[in-house]
Structure formats: structure tokens, C-alpha cells
Amino acid sequence: MTDRTLRALLGAAAVSLVLGRLLYWLGELWGATAAMAGAGIAALVSMICARMARVGVGNVAWFLVPTLLFTIVPAAYKGWKFFMRETSIPDRMWELAPILLSFVIPLGIILLVYLQLRRRESG
């Protein structure tokens, strides 16, 4: 596979992770209807930003901004809940482990590899 194909696959994986987690959080907060509407909005924003990146209007930021936006806002909410709970630190860490292991760490790795492939391709 070429670097370009690998980059496209990594981008698709990142978007899939973000949309999946966004659906989960919105469903948890406001129910299935809001989750589907939120996923539609997130998908639309991601497609527009991907198109802007492809056209050359910007650079990698057009790909990273929606990914980070749809990652930081829900993660901040989860972090706020984490610090507001009146339970022990181990209990709070146990609650935080699933999001770290199933979302934050994999997404961070995917974005790191994506950026390295992009640098290698342009350099």
C-alpha cells in the first residue's frame, strides 16, 4: 500500500472512532434522536473540513480541527464529571480507564501515525 492509501485509511479510522464516541456520549446524555442528529452534524463538519484540506485551502489543520473539537469537548465533559465525583481516586480511575483505552489512546496513535505519513509524503 502507498503512504497515501495508508493515510486515507488512518483518517477513516480516526473519523470512525470520533463519530462512534460522539454517538455514545450524545446517546448517554440526550437519547438516540439527539445522538443521530449530532452524528449527522459531526459527519457534515468532518466532510467539509476534509474537502477544504483536499482543495488546498489549508493544511492538516482542516483534518485535525474537527477531530480535536469532537474529542476535546466530550473529553472535557468526562473530565469535569471525573473531578466532581466524591469517590476515591482508584474508583475514579476505574471509570476513566475505558475512555482512555478505547478512545483517547487509539485516536492519539492514529493521529500521530497520520501526521508522520503526511510529513514523509510531503518531505
Short mmCIF file of N, CA, C and O in Angstrom, two decimals:
data_model
loop_
_atom_site.label_atom_id
_atom_site.label_comp_id
_atom_site.label_asym_id
_atom_site.label_seq_id
_atom_site.Cartn_x
_atom_site.Cartn_y
_atom_site.Cartn_z
N MET A 1 0.83 -1.19 0.00
CA MET A 1 0.00 0.00 0.00
C MET A 1 0.87 1.24 0.00
O MET A 1 1.91 1.26 0.64
N THR A 2 0.39 2.24 -0.65
CA THR A 2 1.13 3.50 -0.68
C THR A 2 0.88 4.28 0.60
O THR A 2 -0.07 4.00 1.35
N ASP A 3 1.74 5.26 0.84
CA ASP A 3 1.56 6.12 2.01
C ASP A 3 0.23 6.86 1.94
O ASP A 3 -0.43 7.06 2.96
N ARG A 4 -0.16 7.24 0.76
CA ARG A 4 -1.42 7.98 0.59
C ARG A 4 -2.61 7.10 0.99
O ARG A 4 -3.54 7.56 1.65
N THR A 5 -2.59 5.83 0.60
CA THR A 5 -3.66 4.91 0.95
C THR A 5 -3.68 4.67 2.46
O THR A 5 -4.74 4.66 3.08
N LEU A 6 -2.49 4.49 3.04
CA LEU A 6 -2.41 4.31 4.49
C LEU A 6 -2.95 5.53 5.23
O LEU A 6 -3.66 5.41 6.23
N ARG A 7 -2.62 6.71 4.73
CA ARG A 7 -3.11 7.94 5.34
C ARG A 7 -4.63 8.02 5.25
O ARG A 7 -5.30 8.42 6.21
N ALA A 8 -5.19 7.64 4.12
CA ALA A 8 -6.65 7.66 3.95
C ALA A 8 -7.32 6.67 4.92
O ALA A 8 -8.35 6.98 5.52
N LEU A 9 -6.73 5.50 5.07
CA LEU A 9 -7.28 4.52 5.99
C LEU A 9 -7.20 5.00 7.44
O LEU A 9 -8.14 4.80 8.22
N LEU A 10 -6.09 5.62 7.79
CA LEU A 10 -5.96 6.17 9.14
C LEU A 10 -6.97 7.29 9.38
O LEU A 10 -7.54 7.40 10.46
N GLY A 11 -7.17 8.12 8.38
CA GLY A 11 -8.17 9.19 8.50
C GLY A 11 -9.56 8.63 8.70
O GLY A 11 -10.32 9.10 9.55
N ALA A 12 -9.89 7.60 7.94
CA ALA A 12 -11.20 6.96 8.09
C ALA A 12 -11.35 6.33 9.47
O ALA A 12 -12.42 6.41 10.09
N ALA A 13 -10.29 5.72 9.97
CA ALA A 13 -10.34 5.11 11.31
C ALA A 13 -10.53 6.18 12.39
O ALA A 13 -11.30 6.00 13.33
N ALA A 14 -9.84 7.31 12.25
CA ALA A 14 -9.97 8.40 13.22
C ALA A 14 -11.38 8.95 13.22
O ALA A 14 -11.99 9.16 14.28
N VAL A 15 -11.92 9.20 12.04
CA VAL A 15 -13.29 9.72 11.94
C VAL A 15 -14.27 8.72 12.52
O VAL A 15 -15.21 9.08 13.24
N SER A 16 -14.07 7.44 12.25
CA SER A 16 -14.94 6.41 12.79
C SER A 16 -14.90 6.37 14.32
O SER A 16 -15.95 6.26 14.97
N LEU A 17 -13.72 6.47 14.88
CA LEU A 17 -13.59 6.50 16.34
C LEU A 17 -14.31 7.71 16.94
O LEU A 17 -15.03 7.60 17.93
N VAL A 18 -14.10 8.87 16.33
CA VAL A 18 -14.70 10.09 16.84
C VAL A 18 -16.23 10.03 16.74
O VAL A 18 -16.94 10.34 17.70
N LEU A 19 -16.73 9.62 15.59
CA LEU A 19 -18.19 9.55 15.42
C LEU A 19 -18.81 8.50 16.34
O LEU A 19 -19.88 8.73 16.91
N GLY A 20 -18.13 7.38 16.50
CA GLY A 20 -18.65 6.35 17.40
C GLY A 20 -18.74 6.83 18.83
O GLY A 20 -19.73 6.62 19.53
N ARG A 21 -17.70 7.51 19.29
CA ARG A 21 -17.70 8.01 20.66
C ARG A 21 -18.71 9.14 20.82
O ARG A 21 -19.39 9.25 21.83
N LEU A 22 -18.82 10.00 19.81
CA LEU A 22 -19.80 11.09 19.86
C LEU A 22 -21.21 10.53 19.95
O LEU A 22 -22.03 11.01 20.75
N LEU A 23 -21.51 9.51 19.16
CA LEU A 23 -22.83 8.86 19.24
C LEU A 23 -23.08 8.31 20.64
O LEU A 23 -24.16 8.45 21.19
N TYR A 24 -22.08 7.68 21.19
CA TYR A 24 -22.22 7.10 22.53
C TYR A 24 -22.51 8.18 23.56
O TYR A 24 -23.42 8.05 24.38
N TRP A 25 -21.71 9.27 23.54
CA TRP A 25 -21.89 10.33 24.53
C TRP A 25 -23.23 11.05 24.37
O TRP A 25 -23.91 11.34 25.34
N LEU A 26 -23.59 11.36 23.15
CA LEU A 26 -24.87 12.04 22.94
C LEU A 26 -26.04 11.14 23.32
O LEU A 26 -27.03 11.61 23.89
N GLY A 27 -25.93 9.86 23.00
CA GLY A 27 -26.98 8.93 23.40
C GLY A 27 -27.09 8.82 24.91
O GLY A 27 -28.19 8.72 25.47
N GLU A 28 -25.95 8.86 25.58
CA GLU A 28 -25.92 8.80 27.04
C GLU A 28 -26.55 10.05 27.64
O GLU A 28 -27.25 9.98 28.64
N LEU A 29 -26.29 11.20 27.01
CA LEU A 29 -26.80 12.46 27.56
C LEU A 29 -28.26 12.74 27.21
O LEU A 29 -29.05 13.10 28.08
N TRP A 30 -28.60 12.61 25.92
CA TRP A 30 -29.92 13.08 25.48
C TRP A 30 -30.75 12.06 24.72
O TRP A 30 -31.80 12.40 24.21
N GLY A 31 -30.29 10.86 24.55
CA GLY A 31 -31.07 9.85 23.87
C GLY A 31 -30.66 9.65 22.42
O GLY A 31 -29.80 10.35 21.88
N ALA A 32 -31.28 8.67 21.81
CA ALA A 32 -30.90 8.23 20.46
C ALA A 32 -31.14 9.29 19.39
O ALA A 32 -30.33 9.43 18.47
N THR A 33 -32.22 10.03 19.47
CA THR A 33 -32.52 11.03 18.44
C THR A 33 -31.45 12.12 18.41
O THR A 33 -30.95 12.48 17.34
N ALA A 34 -31.09 12.62 19.56
CA ALA A 34 -30.04 13.64 19.63
C ALA A 34 -28.70 13.07 19.18
O ALA A 34 -27.91 13.76 18.53
N ALA A 35 -28.45 11.81 19.50
CA ALA A 35 -27.19 11.18 19.08
C ALA A 35 -27.11 11.10 17.56
O ALA A 35 -26.06 11.39 16.97
N MET A 36 -28.19 10.74 16.92
CA MET A 36 -28.18 10.65 15.45
C MET A 36 -28.04 12.04 14.83
O MET A 36 -27.32 12.21 13.85
N ALA A 37 -28.72 13.03 15.37
CA ALA A 37 -28.59 14.40 14.85
C ALA A 37 -27.16 14.90 15.05
O ALA A 37 -26.57 15.50 14.15
N GLY A 38 -26.59 14.65 16.21
CA GLY A 38 -25.21 15.07 16.48
C GLY A 38 -24.21 14.38 15.57
O GLY A 38 -23.26 14.99 15.10
N ALA A 39 -24.44 13.10 15.30
CA ALA A 39 -23.55 12.38 14.39
C ALA A 39 -23.65 12.94 12.98
O ALA A 39 -22.64 13.05 12.28
N GLY A 40 -24.84 13.32 12.57
CA GLY A 40 -25.01 13.93 11.25
C GLY A 40 -24.26 15.25 11.14
O GLY A 40 -23.58 15.51 10.15
N ILE A 41 -24.36 16.05 12.18
CA ILE A 41 -23.65 17.33 12.20
C ILE A 41 -22.14 17.10 12.20
O ILE A 41 -21.39 17.74 11.46
N ALA A 42 -21.67 16.16 13.03
CA ALA A 42 -20.24 15.86 13.08
C ALA A 42 -19.74 15.33 11.74
O ALA A 42 -18.66 15.72 11.28
N ALA A 43 -20.51 14.48 11.11
CA ALA A 43 -20.12 13.95 9.80
C ALA A 43 -20.06 15.06 8.76
O ALA A 43 -19.13 15.12 7.94
N LEU A 44 -21.04 15.96 8.78
CA LEU A 44 -21.07 17.08 7.83
C LEU A 44 -19.86 17.99 8.03
O LEU A 44 -19.18 18.35 7.06
N VAL A 45 -19.57 18.34 9.27
CA VAL A 45 -18.41 19.20 9.56
C VAL A 45 -17.13 18.50 9.12
O VAL A 45 -16.25 19.12 8.51
N SER A 46 -17.01 17.20 9.41
CA SER A 46 -15.81 16.45 9.02
C SER A 46 -15.65 16.41 7.50
O SER A 46 -14.54 16.56 6.99
N MET A 47 -16.75 16.20 6.77
CA MET A 47 -16.67 16.16 5.30
C MET A 47 -16.27 17.51 4.73
O MET A 47 -15.45 17.59 3.81
N ILE A 48 -16.84 18.58 5.26
CA ILE A 48 -16.49 19.93 4.78
C ILE A 48 -15.02 20.22 5.04
O ILE A 48 -14.31 20.71 4.16
N CYS A 49 -14.55 19.88 6.24
CA CYS A 49 -13.14 20.13 6.56
C CYS A 49 -12.21 19.26 5.72
O CYS A 49 -11.15 19.71 5.29
N ALA A 50 -12.60 18.01 5.47
CA ALA A 50 -11.77 17.14 4.63
C ALA A 50 -11.70 17.69 3.21
O ALA A 50 -10.65 17.66 2.57
N ARG A 51 -12.81 18.20 2.71
CA ARG A 51 -12.82 18.78 1.37
C ARG A 51 -11.93 20.02 1.30
O ARG A 51 -11.19 20.22 0.35
N MET A 52 -11.99 20.85 2.35
CA MET A 52 -11.15 22.05 2.39
C MET A 52 -9.67 21.65 2.41
O MET A 52 -8.85 22.30 1.78
N ALA A 53 -9.34 20.60 3.14
CA ALA A 53 -7.95 20.14 3.20
C ALA A 53 -7.51 19.62 1.84
O ALA A 53 -6.38 19.85 1.40
N ARG A 54 -8.40 18.90 1.14
CA ARG A 54 -8.06 18.34 -0.17
C ARG A 54 -7.89 19.42 -1.22
O ARG A 54 -7.02 19.33 -2.08
N VAL A 55 -8.73 20.44 -1.16
CA VAL A 55 -8.68 21.51 -2.15
C VAL A 55 -7.42 22.34 -1.99
O VAL A 55 -6.96 22.97 -2.93
N GLY A 56 -6.85 22.32 -0.82
CA GLY A 56 -5.62 23.06 -0.60
C GLY A 56 -5.84 24.39 0.08
O GLY A 56 -4.95 25.22 0.13
N VAL A 57 -7.06 24.60 0.62
CA VAL A 57 -7.36 25.86 1.29
C VAL A 57 -6.49 26.00 2.54
O VAL A 57 -6.11 27.07 2.92
N GLY A 58 -6.19 24.90 3.15
CA GLY A 58 -5.37 24.93 4.36
C GLY A 58 -4.38 23.80 4.32
O GLY A 58 -3.89 23.45 3.28
N ASN A 59 -4.14 23.26 5.47
CA ASN A 59 -3.23 22.15 5.55
C ASN A 59 -3.85 21.06 6.40
O ASN A 59 -5.06 20.90 6.39
N VAL A 60 -3.05 20.38 7.17
CA VAL A 60 -3.54 19.30 8.01
C VAL A 60 -4.54 19.80 9.05
O VAL A 60 -5.37 19.05 9.53
N ALA A 61 -4.49 21.07 9.38
CA ALA A 61 -5.39 21.62 10.39
C ALA A 61 -6.85 21.39 10.03
O ALA A 61 -7.67 21.15 10.92
N TRP A 62 -7.19 21.42 8.76
CA TRP A 62 -8.58 21.19 8.37
C TRP A 62 -9.03 19.78 8.72
O TRP A 62 -10.21 19.53 8.95
N PHE A 63 -8.10 18.85 8.76
CA PHE A 63 -8.44 17.49 9.18
C PHE A 63 -8.44 17.39 10.70
O PHE A 63 -9.29 16.73 11.29
N LEU A 64 -7.50 18.05 11.35
CA LEU A 64 -7.34 17.91 12.79
C LEU A 64 -8.37 18.69 13.61
O LEU A 64 -8.77 18.24 14.67
N VAL A 65 -8.81 19.83 13.12
CA VAL A 65 -9.71 20.69 13.90
C VAL A 65 -11.01 19.97 14.27
O VAL A 65 -11.37 19.92 15.45
N PRO A 66 -11.75 19.39 13.31
CA PRO A 66 -12.98 18.72 13.74
C PRO A 66 -12.71 17.51 14.62
O PRO A 66 -13.45 17.23 15.56
N THR A 67 -11.62 16.80 14.33
CA THR A 67 -11.28 15.64 15.15
C THR A 67 -11.02 16.07 16.59
O THR A 67 -11.54 15.48 17.53
N LEU A 68 -10.23 17.11 16.75
CA LEU A 68 -9.93 17.59 18.10
C LEU A 68 -11.15 18.21 18.76
O LEU A 68 -11.38 18.02 19.95
N LEU A 69 -11.95 18.95 17.99
CA LEU A 69 -13.16 19.56 18.54
C LEU A 69 -14.10 18.51 19.08
O LEU A 69 -14.58 18.62 20.21
N PHE A 70 -14.35 17.48 18.28
CA PHE A 70 -15.27 16.43 18.71
C PHE A 70 -14.63 15.47 19.69
O PHE A 70 -15.28 14.55 20.18
N THR A 71 -13.35 15.68 19.99
CA THR A 71 -12.67 14.88 21.02
C THR A 71 -12.54 15.68 22.30
O THR A 71 -12.83 15.17 23.38
N ILE A 72 -12.12 16.93 22.21
CA ILE A 72 -11.84 17.73 23.40
C ILE A 72 -13.12 18.08 24.16
O ILE A 72 -13.14 17.98 25.39
N VAL A 73 -14.17 18.46 23.47
CA VAL A 73 -15.40 18.86 24.16
C VAL A 73 -15.97 17.70 24.98
O VAL A 73 -16.21 17.84 26.19
N PRO A 74 -16.18 16.51 24.38
CA PRO A 74 -16.69 15.41 25.20
C PRO A 74 -15.70 14.96 26.28
O PRO A 74 -16.10 14.60 27.38
N ALA A 75 -14.40 14.99 25.97
CA ALA A 75 -13.41 14.59 26.97
C ALA A 75 -13.39 15.58 28.13
O ALA A 75 -13.21 15.17 29.29
N ALA A 76 -13.57 16.85 27.85
CA ALA A 76 -13.64 17.85 28.92
C ALA A 76 -14.85 17.60 29.81
O ALA A 76 -14.77 17.71 31.04
N TYR A 77 -15.97 17.25 29.19
CA TYR A 77 -17.17 16.92 29.96
C TYR A 77 -16.92 15.72 30.86
O TYR A 77 -17.25 15.73 32.05
N LYS A 78 -16.30 14.69 30.29
CA LYS A 78 -15.99 13.48 31.06
C LYS A 78 -15.00 13.82 32.18
O LYS A 78 -15.13 13.32 33.30
N GLY A 79 -14.02 14.67 31.90
CA GLY A 79 -13.05 15.08 32.91
C GLY A 79 -13.71 15.88 34.02
O GLY A 79 -13.38 15.71 35.20
N TRP A 80 -14.65 16.74 33.66
CA TRP A 80 -15.38 17.52 34.66
C TRP A 80 -16.14 16.58 35.59
O TRP A 80 -16.12 16.74 36.81
N LYS A 81 -16.82 15.60 35.01
CA LYS A 81 -17.53 14.62 35.82
C LYS A 81 -16.55 13.85 36.71
O LYS A 81 -16.86 13.52 37.85
N PHE A 82 -15.37 13.57 36.16
CA PHE A 82 -14.35 12.84 36.91
C PHE A 82 -13.94 13.58 38.17
O PHE A 82 -13.84 13.00 39.25
N PHE A 83 -13.70 14.88 38.06
CA PHE A 83 -13.24 15.65 39.21
C PHE A 83 -14.36 16.05 40.16
O PHE A 83 -14.10 16.38 41.31
N MET A 84 -15.60 16.04 39.72
CA MET A 84 -16.71 16.44 40.57
C MET A 84 -17.24 15.28 41.42
O MET A 84 -17.98 15.51 42.36
N ARG A 85 -16.88 14.07 41.09
CA ARG A 85 -17.34 12.92 41.87
C ARG A 85 -16.66 12.90 43.22
O ARG A 85 -15.51 13.28 43.36
N GLU A 86 -17.39 12.42 44.21
CA GLU A 86 -16.84 12.32 45.55
C GLU A 86 -16.55 10.87 45.89
O GLU A 86 -17.03 10.35 46.89
N THR A 87 -15.77 10.24 45.03
CA THR A 87 -15.35 8.87 45.27
C THR A 87 -13.83 8.85 45.37
O THR A 87 -13.17 9.84 45.12
N SER A 88 -13.31 7.68 45.68
CA SER A 88 -11.86 7.57 45.83
C SER A 88 -11.17 7.68 44.47
O SER A 88 -11.78 7.46 43.43
N ILE A 89 -9.89 8.00 44.49
CA ILE A 89 -9.11 8.13 43.26
C ILE A 89 -9.10 6.82 42.47
O ILE A 89 -9.31 6.85 41.25
N PRO A 90 -8.89 5.66 43.10
CA PRO A 90 -8.93 4.41 42.31
C PRO A 90 -10.28 4.18 41.63
O PRO A 90 -10.33 3.72 40.49
N ASP A 91 -11.37 4.52 42.31
CA ASP A 91 -12.69 4.38 41.70
C ASP A 91 -12.85 5.30 40.50
O ASP A 91 -13.40 4.92 39.47
N ARG A 92 -12.37 6.53 40.64
CA ARG A 92 -12.44 7.47 39.51
C ARG A 92 -11.58 7.01 38.35
O ARG A 92 -11.98 7.11 37.20
N MET A 93 -10.38 6.50 38.65
CA MET A 93 -9.50 5.99 37.59
C MET A 93 -10.15 4.80 36.88
O MET A 93 -10.02 4.65 35.67
N TRP A 94 -10.84 3.96 37.62
CA TRP A 94 -11.52 2.81 37.04
C TRP A 94 -12.60 3.27 36.05
O TRP A 94 -12.80 2.67 35.01
N GLU A 95 -13.29 4.37 36.38
CA GLU A 95 -14.31 4.91 35.49
C GLU A 95 -13.69 5.57 34.26
O GLU A 95 -14.29 5.61 33.20
N LEU A 96 -12.49 6.12 34.41
CA LEU A 96 -11.83 6.82 33.31
C LEU A 96 -11.09 5.86 32.37
O LEU A 96 -10.88 6.18 31.20
N ALA A 97 -10.72 4.70 32.85
CA ALA A 97 -9.93 3.74 32.05
C ALA A 97 -10.59 3.37 30.72
O ALA A 97 -9.90 3.34 29.69
N PRO A 98 -11.89 3.08 30.66
CA PRO A 98 -12.47 2.68 29.37
C PRO A 98 -12.34 3.75 28.28
O PRO A 98 -12.03 3.42 27.14
N ILE A 99 -12.56 5.01 28.63
CA ILE A 99 -12.45 6.06 27.61
C ILE A 99 -11.00 6.23 27.16
O ILE A 99 -10.73 6.46 25.99
N LEU A 100 -10.08 6.10 28.09
CA LEU A 100 -8.67 6.22 27.71
C LEU A 100 -8.24 5.07 26.81
O LEU A 100 -7.59 5.27 25.79
N LEU A 101 -8.61 3.85 27.18
CA LEU A 101 -8.16 2.67 26.45
C LEU A 101 -8.90 2.44 25.14
O LEU A 101 -8.35 1.88 24.20
N SER A 102 -10.16 2.87 25.07
CA SER A 102 -10.93 2.60 23.86
C SER A 102 -11.06 3.79 22.92
O SER A 102 -11.56 3.64 21.81
N PHE A 103 -10.62 4.98 23.37
CA PHE A 103 -10.81 6.16 22.53
C PHE A 103 -9.61 7.09 22.49
O PHE A 103 -9.03 7.32 21.43
N VAL A 104 -9.20 7.62 23.61
CA VAL A 104 -8.16 8.65 23.63
C VAL A 104 -6.81 8.11 23.15
O VAL A 104 -6.19 8.70 22.26
N ILE A 105 -6.38 7.00 23.68
CA ILE A 105 -5.08 6.45 23.29
C ILE A 105 -5.07 5.98 21.84
O ILE A 105 -4.17 6.35 21.08
N PRO A 106 -6.09 5.18 21.39
CA PRO A 106 -6.08 4.79 19.96
C PRO A 106 -6.15 5.97 19.01
O PRO A 106 -5.45 6.00 17.99
N LEU A 107 -6.97 6.97 19.34
CA LEU A 107 -7.06 8.14 18.47
C LEU A 107 -5.74 8.90 18.45
O LEU A 107 -5.30 9.36 17.39
N GLY A 108 -5.09 9.02 19.58
CA GLY A 108 -3.79 9.69 19.62
C GLY A 108 -2.76 8.97 18.75
O GLY A 108 -2.00 9.60 18.02
N ILE A 109 -2.74 7.65 18.81
CA ILE A 109 -1.81 6.87 17.99
C ILE A 109 -2.12 7.03 16.51
O ILE A 109 -1.22 7.24 15.69
N ILE A 110 -3.40 6.96 16.16
CA ILE A 110 -3.80 7.12 14.76
C ILE A 110 -3.38 8.49 14.23
O ILE A 110 -2.83 8.61 13.14
N LEU A 111 -3.63 9.54 15.00
CA LEU A 111 -3.27 10.89 14.55
C LEU A 111 -1.76 11.06 14.45
O LEU A 111 -1.28 11.73 13.53
N LEU A 112 -1.02 10.47 15.36
CA LEU A 112 0.44 10.53 15.29
C LEU A 112 0.97 9.86 14.02
O LEU A 112 1.79 10.43 13.31
N VAL A 113 0.46 8.68 13.72
CA VAL A 113 0.89 7.97 12.50
C VAL A 113 0.45 8.75 11.26
O VAL A 113 1.21 8.88 10.29
N TYR A 114 -0.76 9.30 11.28
CA TYR A 114 -1.26 10.10 10.16
C TYR A 114 -0.33 11.28 9.88
O TYR A 114 0.05 11.54 8.74
N LEU A 115 0.04 12.00 10.93
CA LEU A 115 0.92 13.16 10.76
C LEU A 115 2.30 12.75 10.25
O LEU A 115 2.89 13.43 9.41
N GLN A 116 2.84 11.64 10.74
CA GLN A 116 4.14 11.17 10.27
C GLN A 116 4.09 10.77 8.81
O GLN A 116 5.01 11.07 8.05
N LEU A 117 3.02 10.10 8.39
CA LEU A 117 2.86 9.75 6.98
C LEU A 117 2.74 11.00 6.12
O LEU A 117 3.28 11.07 5.02
N ARG A 118 2.02 11.97 6.61
CA ARG A 118 1.85 13.23 5.86
C ARG A 118 3.20 13.93 5.69
O ARG A 118 3.52 14.43 4.62
N ARG A 119 3.99 13.99 6.77
CA ARG A 119 5.31 14.62 6.69
C ARG A 119 6.22 13.86 5.72
O ARG A 119 6.96 14.45 4.96
N ARG A 120 6.17 12.54 5.78
CA ARG A 120 7.01 11.72 4.93
C ARG A 120 6.62 11.90 3.45
O ARG A 120 7.47 11.95 2.58
N GLU A 121 5.31 12.02 3.20
CA GLU A 121 4.82 12.19 1.84
C GLU A 121 5.21 13.56 1.28
O GLU A 121 5.56 13.69 0.12
N SER A 122 5.12 14.61 2.11
CA SER A 122 5.42 15.96 1.61
C SER A 122 6.91 16.26 1.63
O SER A 122 7.35 17.17 0.96
N GLY A 123 7.67 15.50 2.40
CA GLY A 123 9.10 15.79 2.53
C GLY A 123 9.97 15.04 1.63
O GLY A 123 10.10 14.83 0.52
#
